[in-house]
């Protein structure tokens, strides 16, 4: 099993991904993607939330809710 110390370092910069159900495909290598709501960089190893339909990444469950239910935002 590889851990962070044994992994080759990813190319610097923003990656381009194709979001799939339960997985994603790397189209352009990079170290991170940006949250579609906050603009915050999300390291690929920490990416957990995305929309297949919108092809967007999200930094947190709160960002997902803001995108999907903007009327609930106060």
mmCIF file with all atom_site columns, C-alpha atoms in Angstrom:
data_model
loop_
_atom_site.group_PDB
_atom_site.id
_atom_site.type_symbol
_atom_site.label_atom_id
_atom_site.label_alt_id
_atom_site.label_comp_id
_atom_site.label_asym_id
_atom_site.label_entity_id
_atom_site.label_seq_id
_atom_site.pdbx_PDB_ins_code
_atom_site.Cartn_x
_atom_site.Cartn_y
_atom_site.Cartn_z
_atom_site.occupancy
_atom_site.B_iso_or_equiv
_atom_site.pdbx_formal_charge
_atom_site.auth_seq_id
_atom_site.auth_comp_id
_atom_site.auth_asym_id
_atom_site.auth_atom_id
_atom_site.pdbx_PDB_model_num
ATOM 1  C CA . UNK A 1 1  ? 0.000   0.000  0.000   1.00 0.00 ? 1  UNK A CA 1
ATOM 2  C CA . UNK A 1 2  ? 1.311   3.433  -0.904  1.00 0.00 ? 2  UNK A CA 1
ATOM 3  C CA . UNK A 1 3  ? 1.090   6.304  1.483   1.00 0.00 ? 3  UNK A CA 1
ATOM 4  C CA . UNK A 1 4  ? 1.678   10.018 0.980   1.00 0.00 ? 4  UNK A CA 1
ATOM 5  C CA . UNK A 1 5  ? 5.411   9.627  1.540   1.00 0.00 ? 5  UNK A CA 1
ATOM 6  C CA . UNK A 1 6  ? 5.794   6.938  -1.135  1.00 0.00 ? 6  UNK A CA 1
ATOM 7  C CA . UNK A 1 7  ? 3.637   8.519  -3.846  1.00 0.00 ? 7  UNK A CA 1
ATOM 8  C CA . UNK A 1 8  ? 5.266   10.350 -6.689  1.00 0.00 ? 8  UNK A CA 1
ATOM 9  C CA . UNK A 1 9  ? 4.483   14.033 -6.315  1.00 0.00 ? 9  UNK A CA 1
ATOM 10 C CA . UNK A 1 10 ? 1.725   15.211 -8.652  1.00 0.00 ? 10 UNK A CA 1
ATOM 11 C CA . UNK A 1 11 ? 2.408   17.893 -11.199 1.00 0.00 ? 11 UNK A CA 1
ATOM 12 C CA . UNK A 1 12 ? 1.910   21.325 -9.766  1.00 0.00 ? 12 UNK A CA 1
ATOM 13 C CA . UNK A 1 13 ? -1.104  23.307 -10.842 1.00 0.00 ? 13 UNK A CA 1
ATOM 14 C CA . UNK A 1 14 ? -4.770  22.703 -11.396 1.00 0.00 ? 14 UNK A CA 1
ATOM 15 C CA . UNK A 1 15 ? -5.944  19.332 -12.670 1.00 0.00 ? 15 UNK A CA 1
ATOM 16 C CA . UNK A 1 16 ? -8.802  18.774 -15.088 1.00 0.00 ? 16 UNK A CA 1
ATOM 17 C CA . UNK A 1 17 ? -11.106 15.894 -14.178 1.00 0.00 ? 17 UNK A CA 1
ATOM 18 C CA . UNK A 1 18 ? -14.061 14.025 -15.636 1.00 0.00 ? 18 UNK A CA 1
ATOM 19 C CA . UNK A 1 19 ? -16.393 13.286 -12.729 1.00 0.00 ? 19 UNK A CA 1
ATOM 20 C CA . UNK A 1 20 ? -18.024 9.855  -12.767 1.00 0.00 ? 20 UNK A CA 1
ATOM 21 C CA . UNK A 1 21 ? -20.340 8.033  -10.359 1.00 0.00 ? 21 UNK A CA 1
ATOM 22 C CA . UNK A 1 22 ? -18.147 7.276  -7.342  1.00 0.00 ? 22 UNK A CA 1
ATOM 23 C CA . UNK A 1 23 ? -14.892 8.031  -9.173  1.00 0.00 ? 23 UNK A CA 1
ATOM 24 C CA . UNK A 1 24 ? -13.186 10.506 -11.458 1.00 0.00 ? 24 UNK A CA 1
ATOM 25 C CA . UNK A 1 25 ? -10.844 10.358 -14.430 1.00 0.00 ? 25 UNK A CA 1
ATOM 26 C CA . UNK A 1 26 ? -7.845  12.657 -14.694 1.00 0.00 ? 26 UNK A CA 1
ATOM 27 C CA . UNK A 1 27 ? -7.872  14.439 -18.050 1.00 0.00 ? 27 UNK A CA 1
ATOM 28 C CA . UNK A 1 28 ? -4.996  16.827 -17.258 1.00 0.00 ? 28 UNK A CA 1
ATOM 29 C CA . UNK A 1 29 ? -2.657  15.999 -14.352 1.00 0.00 ? 29 UNK A CA 1
ATOM 30 C CA . UNK A 1 30 ? -2.307  18.444 -11.516 1.00 0.00 ? 30 UNK A CA 1
ATOM 31 C CA . UNK A 1 31 ? -2.213  18.733 -7.760  1.00 0.00 ? 31 UNK A CA 1
ATOM 32 C CA . UNK A 1 32 ? -5.690  20.148 -7.123  1.00 0.00 ? 32 UNK A CA 1
ATOM 33 C CA . UNK A 1 33 ? -9.087  21.190 -8.467  1.00 0.00 ? 33 UNK A CA 1
ATOM 34 C CA . UNK A 1 34 ? -11.084 24.261 -7.426  1.00 0.00 ? 34 UNK A CA 1
ATOM 35 C CA . UNK A 1 35 ? -14.334 24.238 -5.492  1.00 0.00 ? 35 UNK A CA 1
ATOM 36 C CA . UNK A 1 36 ? -17.116 25.438 -7.810  1.00 0.00 ? 36 UNK A CA 1
ATOM 37 C CA . UNK A 1 37 ? -18.732 27.387 -4.947  1.00 0.00 ? 37 UNK A CA 1
ATOM 38 C CA . UNK A 1 38 ? -15.850 28.849 -2.930  1.00 0.00 ? 38 UNK A CA 1
ATOM 39 C CA . UNK A 1 39 ? -12.985 28.765 -5.424  1.00 0.00 ? 39 UNK A CA 1
ATOM 40 C CA . UNK A 1 40 ? -10.804 27.099 -2.790  1.00 0.00 ? 40 UNK A CA 1
ATOM 41 C CA . UNK A 1 41 ? -8.183  24.645 -4.060  1.00 0.00 ? 41 UNK A CA 1
ATOM 42 C CA . UNK A 1 42 ? -8.936  21.003 -3.193  1.00 0.00 ? 42 UNK A CA 1
ATOM 43 C CA . UNK A 1 43 ? -5.953  18.616 -3.250  1.00 0.00 ? 43 UNK A CA 1
ATOM 44 C CA . UNK A 1 44 ? -6.888  15.565 -5.338  1.00 0.00 ? 44 UNK A CA 1
ATOM 45 C CA . UNK A 1 45 ? -6.169  13.217 -2.434  1.00 0.00 ? 45 UNK A CA 1
ATOM 46 C CA . UNK A 1 46 ? -8.775  15.109 -0.371  1.00 0.00 ? 46 UNK A CA 1
ATOM 47 C CA . UNK A 1 47 ? -11.478 15.366 -3.060  1.00 0.00 ? 47 UNK A CA 1
ATOM 48 C CA . UNK A 1 48 ? -14.683 13.737 -1.783  1.00 0.00 ? 48 UNK A CA 1
ATOM 49 C CA . UNK A 1 49 ? -17.579 15.766 -3.176  1.00 0.00 ? 49 UNK A CA 1
ATOM 50 C CA . UNK A 1 50 ? -18.556 16.430 -6.784  1.00 0.00 ? 50 UNK A CA 1
ATOM 51 C CA . UNK A 1 51 ? -21.493 16.547 -9.167  1.00 0.00 ? 51 UNK A CA 1
ATOM 52 C CA . UNK A 1 52 ? -21.536 14.218 -12.161 1.00 0.00 ? 52 UNK A CA 1
ATOM 53 C CA . UNK A 1 53 ? -24.362 16.215 -13.760 1.00 0.00 ? 53 UNK A CA 1
ATOM 54 C CA . UNK A 1 54 ? -22.713 19.623 -13.302 1.00 0.00 ? 54 UNK A CA 1
ATOM 55 C CA . UNK A 1 55 ? -19.118 18.327 -13.597 1.00 0.00 ? 55 UNK A CA 1
ATOM 56 C CA . UNK A 1 56 ? -18.075 20.384 -10.571 1.00 0.00 ? 56 UNK A CA 1
ATOM 57 C CA . UNK A 1 57 ? -15.989 19.718 -7.469  1.00 0.00 ? 57 UNK A CA 1
ATOM 58 C CA . UNK A 1 58 ? -16.918 20.906 -3.973  1.00 0.00 ? 58 UNK A CA 1
ATOM 59 C CA . UNK A 1 59 ? -14.735 21.490 -0.923  1.00 0.00 ? 59 UNK A CA 1
ATOM 60 C CA . UNK A 1 60 ? -17.332 20.449 1.670   1.00 0.00 ? 60 UNK A CA 1
ATOM 61 C CA . UNK A 1 61 ? -20.889 19.201 2.186   1.00 0.00 ? 61 UNK A CA 1
ATOM 62 C CA . UNK A 1 62 ? -21.871 22.812 2.917   1.00 0.00 ? 62 UNK A CA 1
ATOM 63 C CA . UNK A 1 63 ? -20.600 23.872 -0.521  1.00 0.00 ? 63 UNK A CA 1
ATOM 64 C CA . UNK A 1 64 ? -22.694 21.108 -2.112  1.00 0.00 ? 64 UNK A CA 1
ATOM 65 C CA . UNK A 1 65 ? -25.794 22.367 -0.314  1.00 0.00 ? 65 UNK A CA 1
ATOM 66 C CA . UNK A 1 66 ? -25.094 25.973 -1.348  1.00 0.00 ? 66 UNK A CA 1
ATOM 67 C CA . UNK A 1 67 ? -24.856 24.887 -5.002  1.00 0.00 ? 67 UNK A CA 1
ATOM 68 C CA . UNK A 1 68 ? -27.889 22.585 -5.000  1.00 0.00 ? 68 UNK A CA 1
ATOM 69 C CA . UNK A 1 69 ? -30.140 24.705 -2.771  1.00 0.00 ? 69 UNK A CA 1
ATOM 70 C CA . UNK A 1 70 ? -29.077 28.354 -3.136  1.00 0.00 ? 70 UNK A CA 1
ATOM 71 C CA . UNK A 1 71 ? -32.468 29.548 -1.871  1.00 0.00 ? 71 UNK A CA 1
ATOM 72 C CA . UNK A 1 72 ? -31.597 28.095 1.571   1.00 0.00 ? 72 UNK A CA 1
ATOM 73 C CA . UNK A 1 73 ? -28.577 30.377 1.853   1.00 0.00 ? 73 UNK A CA 1
ATOM 74 C CA . UNK A 1 74 ? -29.033 33.145 4.406   1.00 0.00 ? 74 UNK A CA 1
#
